[in-house]
PDB file of C-alpha atoms in Angstrom:
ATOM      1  CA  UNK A   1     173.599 -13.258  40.853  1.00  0.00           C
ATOM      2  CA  UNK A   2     170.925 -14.330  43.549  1.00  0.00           C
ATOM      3  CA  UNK A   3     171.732 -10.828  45.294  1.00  0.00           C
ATOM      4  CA  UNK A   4     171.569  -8.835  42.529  1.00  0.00           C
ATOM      5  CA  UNK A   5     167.857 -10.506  41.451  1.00  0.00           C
ATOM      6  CA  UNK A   6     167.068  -9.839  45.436  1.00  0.00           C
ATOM      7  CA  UNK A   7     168.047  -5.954  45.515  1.00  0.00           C
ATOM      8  CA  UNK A   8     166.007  -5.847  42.445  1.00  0.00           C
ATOM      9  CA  UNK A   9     162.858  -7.401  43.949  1.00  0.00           C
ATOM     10  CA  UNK A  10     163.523  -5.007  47.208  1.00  0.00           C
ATOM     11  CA  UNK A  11     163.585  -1.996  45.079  1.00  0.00           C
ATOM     12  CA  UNK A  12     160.320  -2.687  43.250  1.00  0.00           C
ATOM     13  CA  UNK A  13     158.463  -3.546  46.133  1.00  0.00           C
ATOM     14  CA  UNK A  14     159.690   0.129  47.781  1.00  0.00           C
ATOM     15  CA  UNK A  15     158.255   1.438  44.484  1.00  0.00           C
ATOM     16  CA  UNK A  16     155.102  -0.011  44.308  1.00  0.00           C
ATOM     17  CA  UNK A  17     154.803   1.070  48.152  1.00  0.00           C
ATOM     18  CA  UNK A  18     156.017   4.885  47.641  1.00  0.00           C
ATOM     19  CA  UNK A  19     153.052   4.979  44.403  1.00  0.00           C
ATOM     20  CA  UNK A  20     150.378   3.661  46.316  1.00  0.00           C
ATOM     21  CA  UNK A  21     151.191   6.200  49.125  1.00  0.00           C
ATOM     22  CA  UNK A  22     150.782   8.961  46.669  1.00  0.00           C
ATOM     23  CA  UNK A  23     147.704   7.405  45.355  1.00  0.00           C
ATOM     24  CA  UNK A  24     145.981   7.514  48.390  1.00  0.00           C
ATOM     25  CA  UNK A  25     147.105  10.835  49.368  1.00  0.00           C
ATOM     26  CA  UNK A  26     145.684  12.432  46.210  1.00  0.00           C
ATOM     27  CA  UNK A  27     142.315  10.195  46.595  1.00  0.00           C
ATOM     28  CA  UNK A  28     141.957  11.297  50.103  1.00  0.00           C
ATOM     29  CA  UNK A  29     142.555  15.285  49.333  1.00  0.00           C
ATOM     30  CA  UNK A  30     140.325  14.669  46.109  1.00  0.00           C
ATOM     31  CA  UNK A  31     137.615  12.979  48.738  1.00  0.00           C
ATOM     32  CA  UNK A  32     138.104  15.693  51.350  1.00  0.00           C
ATOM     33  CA  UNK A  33     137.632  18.693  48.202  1.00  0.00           C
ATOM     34  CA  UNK A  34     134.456  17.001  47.300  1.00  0.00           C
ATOM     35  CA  UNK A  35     132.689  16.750  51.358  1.00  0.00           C
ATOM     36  CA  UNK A  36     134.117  20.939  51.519  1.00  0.00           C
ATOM     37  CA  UNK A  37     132.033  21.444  47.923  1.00  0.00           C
ATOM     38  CA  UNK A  38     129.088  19.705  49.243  1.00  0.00           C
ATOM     39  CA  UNK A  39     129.504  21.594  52.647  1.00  0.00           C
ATOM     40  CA  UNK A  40     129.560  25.060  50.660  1.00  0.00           C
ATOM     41  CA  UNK A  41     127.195  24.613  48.275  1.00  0.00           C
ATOM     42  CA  UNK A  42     124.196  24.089  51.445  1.00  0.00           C
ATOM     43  CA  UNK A  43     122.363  27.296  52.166  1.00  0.00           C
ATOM     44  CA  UNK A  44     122.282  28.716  55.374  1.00  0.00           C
ATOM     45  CA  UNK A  45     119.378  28.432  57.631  1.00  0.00           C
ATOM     46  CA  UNK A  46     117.088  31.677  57.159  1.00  0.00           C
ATOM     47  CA  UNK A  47     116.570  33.713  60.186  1.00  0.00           C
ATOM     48  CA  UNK A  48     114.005  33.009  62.310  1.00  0.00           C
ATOM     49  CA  UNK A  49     111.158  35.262  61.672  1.00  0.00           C
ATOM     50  CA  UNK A  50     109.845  36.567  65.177  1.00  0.00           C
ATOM     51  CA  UNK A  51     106.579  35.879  66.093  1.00  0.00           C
ATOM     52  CA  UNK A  52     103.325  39.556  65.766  1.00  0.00           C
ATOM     53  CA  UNK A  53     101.842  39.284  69.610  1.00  0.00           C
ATOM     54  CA  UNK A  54      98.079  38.562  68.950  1.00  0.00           C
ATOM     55  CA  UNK A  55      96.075  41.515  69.699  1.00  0.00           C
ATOM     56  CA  UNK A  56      98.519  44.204  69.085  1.00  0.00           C
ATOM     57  CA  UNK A  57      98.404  45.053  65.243  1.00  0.00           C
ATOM     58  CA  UNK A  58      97.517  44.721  61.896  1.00  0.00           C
ATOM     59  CA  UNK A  59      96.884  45.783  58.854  1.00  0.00           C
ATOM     60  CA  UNK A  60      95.015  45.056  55.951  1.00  0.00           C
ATOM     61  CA  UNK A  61      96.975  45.701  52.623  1.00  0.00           C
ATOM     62  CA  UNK A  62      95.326  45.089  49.264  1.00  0.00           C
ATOM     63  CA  UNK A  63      97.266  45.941  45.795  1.00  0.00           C
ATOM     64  CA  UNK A  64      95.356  49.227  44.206  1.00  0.00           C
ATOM     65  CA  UNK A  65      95.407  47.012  40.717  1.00  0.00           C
ATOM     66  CA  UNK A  66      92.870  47.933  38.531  1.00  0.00           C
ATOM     67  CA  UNK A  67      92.904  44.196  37.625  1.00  0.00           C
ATOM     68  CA  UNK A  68      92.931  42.721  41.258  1.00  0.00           C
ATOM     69  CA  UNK A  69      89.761  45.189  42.671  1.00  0.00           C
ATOM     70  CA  UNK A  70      86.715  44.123  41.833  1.00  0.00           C
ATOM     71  CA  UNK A  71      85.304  46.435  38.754  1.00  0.00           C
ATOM     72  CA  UNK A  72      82.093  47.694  41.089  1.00  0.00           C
ATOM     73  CA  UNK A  73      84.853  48.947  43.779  1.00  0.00           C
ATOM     74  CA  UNK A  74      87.499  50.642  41.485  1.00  0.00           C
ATOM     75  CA  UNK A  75      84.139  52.643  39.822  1.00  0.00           C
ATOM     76  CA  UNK A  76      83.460  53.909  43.051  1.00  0.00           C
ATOM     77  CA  UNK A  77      86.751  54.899  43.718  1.00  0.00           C
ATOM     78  CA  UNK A  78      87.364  56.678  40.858  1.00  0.00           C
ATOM     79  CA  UNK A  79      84.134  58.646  41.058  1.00  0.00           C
ATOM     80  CA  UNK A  80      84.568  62.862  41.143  1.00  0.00           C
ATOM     81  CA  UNK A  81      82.139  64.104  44.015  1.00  0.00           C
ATOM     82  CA  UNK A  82      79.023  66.512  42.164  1.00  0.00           C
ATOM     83  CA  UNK A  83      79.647  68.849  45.198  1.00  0.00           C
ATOM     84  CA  UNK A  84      81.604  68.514  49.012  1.00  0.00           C
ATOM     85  CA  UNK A  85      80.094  69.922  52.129  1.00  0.00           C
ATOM     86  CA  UNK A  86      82.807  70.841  54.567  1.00  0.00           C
ATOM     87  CA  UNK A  87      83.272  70.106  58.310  1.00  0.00           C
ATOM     88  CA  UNK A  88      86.241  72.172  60.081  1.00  0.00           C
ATOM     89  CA  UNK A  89      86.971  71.682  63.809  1.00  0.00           C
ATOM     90  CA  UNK A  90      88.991  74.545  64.088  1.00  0.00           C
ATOM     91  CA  UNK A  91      87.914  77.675  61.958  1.00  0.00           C
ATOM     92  CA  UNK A  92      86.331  80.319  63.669  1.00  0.00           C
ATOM     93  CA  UNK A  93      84.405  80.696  60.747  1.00  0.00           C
ATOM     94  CA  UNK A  94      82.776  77.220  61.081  1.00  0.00           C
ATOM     95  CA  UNK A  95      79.286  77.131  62.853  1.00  0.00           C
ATOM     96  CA  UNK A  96      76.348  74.246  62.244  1.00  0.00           C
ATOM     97  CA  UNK A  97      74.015  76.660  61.031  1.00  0.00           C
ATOM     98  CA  UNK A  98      76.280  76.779  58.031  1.00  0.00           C
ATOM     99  CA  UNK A  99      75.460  75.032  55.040  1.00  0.00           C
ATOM    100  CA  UNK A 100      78.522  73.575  54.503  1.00  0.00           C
ATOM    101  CA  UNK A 101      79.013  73.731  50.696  1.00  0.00           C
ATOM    102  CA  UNK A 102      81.984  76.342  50.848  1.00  0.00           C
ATOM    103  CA  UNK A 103      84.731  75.713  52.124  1.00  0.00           C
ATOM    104  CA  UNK A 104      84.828  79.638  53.718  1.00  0.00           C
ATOM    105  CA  UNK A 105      81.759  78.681  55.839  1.00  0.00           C
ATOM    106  CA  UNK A 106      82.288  74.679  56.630  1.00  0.00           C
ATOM    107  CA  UNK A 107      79.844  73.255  59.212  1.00  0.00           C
ATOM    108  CA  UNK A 108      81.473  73.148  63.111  1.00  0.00           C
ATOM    109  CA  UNK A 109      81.395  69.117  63.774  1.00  0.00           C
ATOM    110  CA  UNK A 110      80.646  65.289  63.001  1.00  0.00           C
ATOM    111  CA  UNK A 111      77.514  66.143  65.034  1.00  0.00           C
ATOM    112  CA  UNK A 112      76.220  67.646  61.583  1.00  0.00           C
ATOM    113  CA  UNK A 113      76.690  64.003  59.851  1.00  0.00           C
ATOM    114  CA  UNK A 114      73.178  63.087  60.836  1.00  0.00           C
ATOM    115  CA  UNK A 115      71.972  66.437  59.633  1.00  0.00           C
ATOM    116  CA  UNK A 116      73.448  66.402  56.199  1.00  0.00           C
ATOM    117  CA  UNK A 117      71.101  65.363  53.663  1.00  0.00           C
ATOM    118  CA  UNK A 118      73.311  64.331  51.253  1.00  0.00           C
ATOM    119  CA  UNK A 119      72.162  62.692  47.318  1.00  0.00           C
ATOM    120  CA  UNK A 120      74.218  60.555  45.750  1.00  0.00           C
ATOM    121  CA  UNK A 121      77.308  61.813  44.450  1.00  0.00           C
ATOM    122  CA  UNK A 122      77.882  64.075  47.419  1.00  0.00           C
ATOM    123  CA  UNK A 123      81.000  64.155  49.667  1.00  0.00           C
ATOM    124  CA  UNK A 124      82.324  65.005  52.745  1.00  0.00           C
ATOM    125  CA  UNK A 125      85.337  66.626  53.777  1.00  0.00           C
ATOM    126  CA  UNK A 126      86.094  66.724  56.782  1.00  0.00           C
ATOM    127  CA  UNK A 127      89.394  69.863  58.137  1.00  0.00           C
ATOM    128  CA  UNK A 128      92.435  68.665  60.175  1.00  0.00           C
ATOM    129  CA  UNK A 129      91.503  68.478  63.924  1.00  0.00           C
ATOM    130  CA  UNK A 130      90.310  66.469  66.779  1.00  0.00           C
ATOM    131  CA  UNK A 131      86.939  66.114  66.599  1.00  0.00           C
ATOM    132  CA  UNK A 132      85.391  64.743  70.225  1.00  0.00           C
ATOM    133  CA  UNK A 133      82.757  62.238  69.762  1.00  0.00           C
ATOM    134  CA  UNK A 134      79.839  61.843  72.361  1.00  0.00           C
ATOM    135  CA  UNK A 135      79.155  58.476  74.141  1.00  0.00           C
ATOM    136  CA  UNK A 136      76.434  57.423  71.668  1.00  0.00           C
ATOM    137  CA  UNK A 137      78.631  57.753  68.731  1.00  0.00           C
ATOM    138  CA  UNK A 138      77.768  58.994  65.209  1.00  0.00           C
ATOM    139  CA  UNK A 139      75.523  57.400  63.217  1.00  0.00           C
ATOM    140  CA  UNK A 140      76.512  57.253  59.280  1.00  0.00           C
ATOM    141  CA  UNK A 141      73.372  56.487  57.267  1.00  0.00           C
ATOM    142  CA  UNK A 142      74.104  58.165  54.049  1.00  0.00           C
ATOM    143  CA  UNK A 143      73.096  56.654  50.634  1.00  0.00           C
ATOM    144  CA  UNK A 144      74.533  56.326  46.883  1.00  0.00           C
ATOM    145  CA  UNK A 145      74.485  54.676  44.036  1.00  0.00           C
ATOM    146  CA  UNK A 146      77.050  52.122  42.271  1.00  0.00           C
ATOM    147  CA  UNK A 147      78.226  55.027  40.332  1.00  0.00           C
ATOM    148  CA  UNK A 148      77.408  58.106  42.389  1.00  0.00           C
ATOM    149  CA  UNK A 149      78.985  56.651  46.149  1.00  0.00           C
ATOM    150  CA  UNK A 150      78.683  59.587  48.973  1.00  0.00           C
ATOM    151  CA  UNK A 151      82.342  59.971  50.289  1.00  0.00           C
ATOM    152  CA  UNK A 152      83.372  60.612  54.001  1.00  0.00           C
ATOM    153  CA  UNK A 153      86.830  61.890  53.609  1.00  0.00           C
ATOM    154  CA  UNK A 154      90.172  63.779  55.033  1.00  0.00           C
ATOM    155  CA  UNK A 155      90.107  66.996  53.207  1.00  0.00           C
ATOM    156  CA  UNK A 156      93.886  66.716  51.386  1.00  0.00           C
ATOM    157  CA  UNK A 157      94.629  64.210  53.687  1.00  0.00           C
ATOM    158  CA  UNK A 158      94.716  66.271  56.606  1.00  0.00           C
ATOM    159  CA  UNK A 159      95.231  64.572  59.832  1.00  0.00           C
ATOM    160  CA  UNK A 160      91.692  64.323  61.142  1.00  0.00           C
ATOM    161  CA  UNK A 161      91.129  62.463  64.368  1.00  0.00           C
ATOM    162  CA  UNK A 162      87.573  60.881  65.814  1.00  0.00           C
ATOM    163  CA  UNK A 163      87.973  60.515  69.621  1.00  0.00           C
ATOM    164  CA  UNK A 164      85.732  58.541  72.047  1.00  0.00           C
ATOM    165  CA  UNK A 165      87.394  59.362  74.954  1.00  0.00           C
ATOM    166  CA  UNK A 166      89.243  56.237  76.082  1.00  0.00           C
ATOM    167  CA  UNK A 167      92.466  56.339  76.700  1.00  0.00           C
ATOM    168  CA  UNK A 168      93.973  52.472  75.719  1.00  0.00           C
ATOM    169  CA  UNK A 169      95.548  52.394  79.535  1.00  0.00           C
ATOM    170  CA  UNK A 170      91.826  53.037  80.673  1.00  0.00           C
ATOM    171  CA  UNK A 171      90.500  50.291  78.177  1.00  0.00           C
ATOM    172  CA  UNK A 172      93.342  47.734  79.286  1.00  0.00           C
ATOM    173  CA  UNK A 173      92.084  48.251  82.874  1.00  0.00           C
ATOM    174  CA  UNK A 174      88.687  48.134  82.556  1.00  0.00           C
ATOM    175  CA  UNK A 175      89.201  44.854  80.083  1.00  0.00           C
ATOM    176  CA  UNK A 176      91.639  43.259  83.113  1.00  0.00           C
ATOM    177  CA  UNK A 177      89.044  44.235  85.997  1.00  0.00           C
ATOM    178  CA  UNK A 178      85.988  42.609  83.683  1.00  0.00           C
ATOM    179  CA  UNK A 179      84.060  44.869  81.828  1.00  0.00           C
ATOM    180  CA  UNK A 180      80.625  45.872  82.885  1.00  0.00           C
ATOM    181  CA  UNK A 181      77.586  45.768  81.340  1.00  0.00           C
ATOM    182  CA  UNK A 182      76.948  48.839  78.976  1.00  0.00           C
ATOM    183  CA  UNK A 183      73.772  51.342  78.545  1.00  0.00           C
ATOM    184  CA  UNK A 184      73.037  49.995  75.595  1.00  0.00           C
ATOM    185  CA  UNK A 185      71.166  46.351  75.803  1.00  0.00           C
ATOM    186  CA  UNK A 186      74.712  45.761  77.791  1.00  0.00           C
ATOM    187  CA  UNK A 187      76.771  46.513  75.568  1.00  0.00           C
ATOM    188  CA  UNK A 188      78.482  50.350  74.720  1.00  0.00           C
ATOM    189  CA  UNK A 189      78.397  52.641  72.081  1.00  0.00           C
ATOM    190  CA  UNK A 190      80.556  52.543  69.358  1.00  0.00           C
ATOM    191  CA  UNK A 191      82.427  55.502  67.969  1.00  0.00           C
ATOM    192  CA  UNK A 192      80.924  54.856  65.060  1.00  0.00           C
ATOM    193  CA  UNK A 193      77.490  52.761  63.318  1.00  0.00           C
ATOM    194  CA  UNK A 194      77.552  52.838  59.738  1.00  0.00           C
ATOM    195  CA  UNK A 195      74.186  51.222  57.585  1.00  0.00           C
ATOM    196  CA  UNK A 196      75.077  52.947  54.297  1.00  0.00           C
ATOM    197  CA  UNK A 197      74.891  51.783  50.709  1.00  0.00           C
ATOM    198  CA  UNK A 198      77.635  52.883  48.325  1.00  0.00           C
ATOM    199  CA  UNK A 199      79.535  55.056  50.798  1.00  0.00           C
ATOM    200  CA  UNK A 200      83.515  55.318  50.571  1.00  0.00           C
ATOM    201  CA  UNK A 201      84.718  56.279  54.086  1.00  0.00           C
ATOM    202  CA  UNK A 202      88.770  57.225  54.080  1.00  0.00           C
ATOM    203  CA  UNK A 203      91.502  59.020  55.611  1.00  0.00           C
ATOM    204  CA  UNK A 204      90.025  59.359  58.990  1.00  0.00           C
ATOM    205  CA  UNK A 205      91.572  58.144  62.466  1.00  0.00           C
ATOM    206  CA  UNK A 206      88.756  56.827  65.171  1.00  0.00           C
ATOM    207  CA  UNK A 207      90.303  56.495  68.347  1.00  0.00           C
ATOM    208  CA  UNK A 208      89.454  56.105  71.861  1.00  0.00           C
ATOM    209  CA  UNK A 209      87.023  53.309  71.281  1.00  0.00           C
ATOM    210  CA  UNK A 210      85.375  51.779  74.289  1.00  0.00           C
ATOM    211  CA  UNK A 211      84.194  48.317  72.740  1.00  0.00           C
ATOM    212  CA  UNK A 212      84.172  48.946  69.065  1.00  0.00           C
ATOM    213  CA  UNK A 213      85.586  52.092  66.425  1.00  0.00           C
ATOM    214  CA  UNK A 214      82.700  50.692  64.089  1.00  0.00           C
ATOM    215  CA  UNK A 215      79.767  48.690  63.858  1.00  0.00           C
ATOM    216  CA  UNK A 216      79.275  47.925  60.318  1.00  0.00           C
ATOM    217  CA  UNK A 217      76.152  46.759  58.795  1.00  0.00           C
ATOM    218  CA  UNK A 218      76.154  48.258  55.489  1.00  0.00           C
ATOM    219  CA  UNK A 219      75.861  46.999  52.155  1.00  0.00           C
ATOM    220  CA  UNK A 220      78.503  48.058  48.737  1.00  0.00           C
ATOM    221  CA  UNK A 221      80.786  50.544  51.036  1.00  0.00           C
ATOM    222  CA  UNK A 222      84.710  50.904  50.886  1.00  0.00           C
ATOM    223  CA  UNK A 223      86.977  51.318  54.134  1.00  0.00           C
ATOM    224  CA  UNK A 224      89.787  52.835  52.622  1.00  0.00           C
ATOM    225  CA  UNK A 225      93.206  54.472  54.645  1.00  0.00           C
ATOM    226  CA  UNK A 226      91.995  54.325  58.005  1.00  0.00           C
ATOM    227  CA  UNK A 227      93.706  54.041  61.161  1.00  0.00           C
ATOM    228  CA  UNK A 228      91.404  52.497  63.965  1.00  0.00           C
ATOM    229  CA  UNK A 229      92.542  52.539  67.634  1.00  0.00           C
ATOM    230  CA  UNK A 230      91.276  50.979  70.580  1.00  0.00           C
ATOM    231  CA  UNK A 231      87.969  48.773  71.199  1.00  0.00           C
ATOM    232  CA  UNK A 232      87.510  45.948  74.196  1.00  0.00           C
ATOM    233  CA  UNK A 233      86.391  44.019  71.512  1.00  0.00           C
ATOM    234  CA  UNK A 234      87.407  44.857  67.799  1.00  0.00           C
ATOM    235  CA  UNK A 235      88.302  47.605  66.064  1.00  0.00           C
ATOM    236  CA  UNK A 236      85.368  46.708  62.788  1.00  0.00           C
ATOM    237  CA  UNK A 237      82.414  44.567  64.110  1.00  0.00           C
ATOM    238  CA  UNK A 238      80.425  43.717  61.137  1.00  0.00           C
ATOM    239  CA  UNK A 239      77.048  42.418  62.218  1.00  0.00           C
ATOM    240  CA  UNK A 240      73.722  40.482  60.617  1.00  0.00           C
ATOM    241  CA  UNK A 241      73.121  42.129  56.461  1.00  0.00           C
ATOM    242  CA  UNK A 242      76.389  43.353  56.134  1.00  0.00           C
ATOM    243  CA  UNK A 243      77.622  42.525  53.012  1.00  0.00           C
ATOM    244  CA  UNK A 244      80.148  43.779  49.568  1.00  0.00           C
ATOM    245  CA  UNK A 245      82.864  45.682  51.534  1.00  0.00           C
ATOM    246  CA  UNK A 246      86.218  46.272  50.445  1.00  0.00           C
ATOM    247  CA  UNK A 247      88.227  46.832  53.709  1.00  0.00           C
ATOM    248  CA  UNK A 248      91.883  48.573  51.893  1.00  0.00           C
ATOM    249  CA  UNK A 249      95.244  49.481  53.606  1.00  0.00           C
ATOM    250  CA  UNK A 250      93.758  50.677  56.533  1.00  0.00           C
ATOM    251  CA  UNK A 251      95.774  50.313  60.525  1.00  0.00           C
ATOM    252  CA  UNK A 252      94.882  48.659  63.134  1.00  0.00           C
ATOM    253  CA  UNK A 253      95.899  48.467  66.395  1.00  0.00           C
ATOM    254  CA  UNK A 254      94.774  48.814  70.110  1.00  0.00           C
ATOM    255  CA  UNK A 255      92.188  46.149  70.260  1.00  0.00           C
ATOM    256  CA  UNK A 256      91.752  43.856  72.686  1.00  0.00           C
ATOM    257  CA  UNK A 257      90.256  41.240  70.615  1.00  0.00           C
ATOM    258  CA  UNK A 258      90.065  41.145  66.751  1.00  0.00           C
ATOM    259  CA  UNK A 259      90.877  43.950  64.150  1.00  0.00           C
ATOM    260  CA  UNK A 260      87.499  42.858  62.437  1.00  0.00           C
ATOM    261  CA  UNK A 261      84.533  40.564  63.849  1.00  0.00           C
ATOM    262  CA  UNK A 262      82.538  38.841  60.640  1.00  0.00           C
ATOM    263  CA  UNK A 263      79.444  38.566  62.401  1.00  0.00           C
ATOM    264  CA  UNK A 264      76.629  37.314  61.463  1.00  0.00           C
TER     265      UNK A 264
END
């Protein structure tokens, strides 16, 4: 009788050991499911974004919104030019003692910018080519009104390119060996000088900039699709009484500096 009450006991006891096996087993594999769950369900680490080198490019971008441009802008944007004089590099047809109001006799170069006596309302348009800029740059003076701007413009965006004459190898030397005092109060030309009201200046590719592709000291103008290039300083230096620009999807690369000072 006392063996038969001591298998008994043995048996239970192998019972109660084989369940408590199996009870841990399943615990553990439902532990291990729930550390794999957790593992899965964190993200990945996003690639790492590589760094722009400063001084190499950039560009301004600025949604063409109606509702994000400020009202006085998009009115001078969508203004329709009263009448266009025409500037064409390369037809033999083109000559400065044109007028330049058709498009069969356009003026002969950006020399004719200071000659142009534009009103408001006017525009400019200027033919594909290279047009070669002399070391004291052009000077764009020209004056509108809030709702009559004068626009400086690629004629159906033709590729029009405004060339100093530097080659960015050249400026990268000159900038490495120190850069020497300029003719002008020491500094040099730039390609451009624009003291304008109400101008909208687009389309056009200045290149070959020795210190700066524009010095900008106007007042209600838009910079519009530009590509600047070159400039031992910046490509834009805006200086004392500049003010109200809107500076929109142009490129900018080349400079040695800045894409655009805010001086003054």
């Amino acid at each position: 009788m006392r063996k038969s009450v001591l298998w008994i006991l043995v048996l239970l006891t192998i019972l109660l050991l084989v369940l408590s096996g199996c009870g841990n087993k399943k615990s553990k594999e439902k532990r291990q499911r729930g550390v794999e769950g957790i593992e899965k369900s964190v993200p990945e680490e996003p690639p790492a974004v590589e760094a722009q080198p400063k001084g190499t490019e950039f560009k301004t971008s600025t949604s063409s919104s109606s509702e994000e441009i400020p009202e006085e802008f998009q009115v001078m944007m969508d203004a329709k030019p009263k009448r266009i004089f025409y500037i064409a590099i390369n037809d033999p047809k083109a000559s400065n003692s044109n007028d330049g109001l058709s498009i069969d006799k356009p003026l002969k170069d950006v020399s004719a910018l200071e000659k142009i006596q534009t009103k408001p309302g006017d525009a400019i348009a200027l033919r594909a080519g290279t047009y070669n800029i002399a070391e004291e740059g052009i000077k764009i003076k020209f004056v509108g009104e809030p709702t009559q701007p004068v626009k400086i413009f690629a004629y159906e965006g033709e590729k029009v390119i405004l060339d100093h004459g530097t080659t960015y190898e050249e400026l990268k030397k000159m900038v490495a060996e120190g850069m020497k005092p300029g003719p002008k109060n020491g500094h040099y030309y730039p390609l451009s000088s624009v003291r304008g009201k109400y101008l909208v200046i687009e389309g056009l590719t200045f290149t070959g900039c020795l210190e700066n592709c524009m010095l900008y000291a106007g007042s209600h103008n838009i910079i519009k699709d530009n590509t600047f290039i070159g400039g031992g300083e910046e490509n834009i230096k805006t200086i004392t009484g500049s003010s109200d620009v809107l500076v929109l999807n142009n490129d900018f690369s080349g400079f040695m500096n800045e894409a655009i000072d805010i001086f003054g």
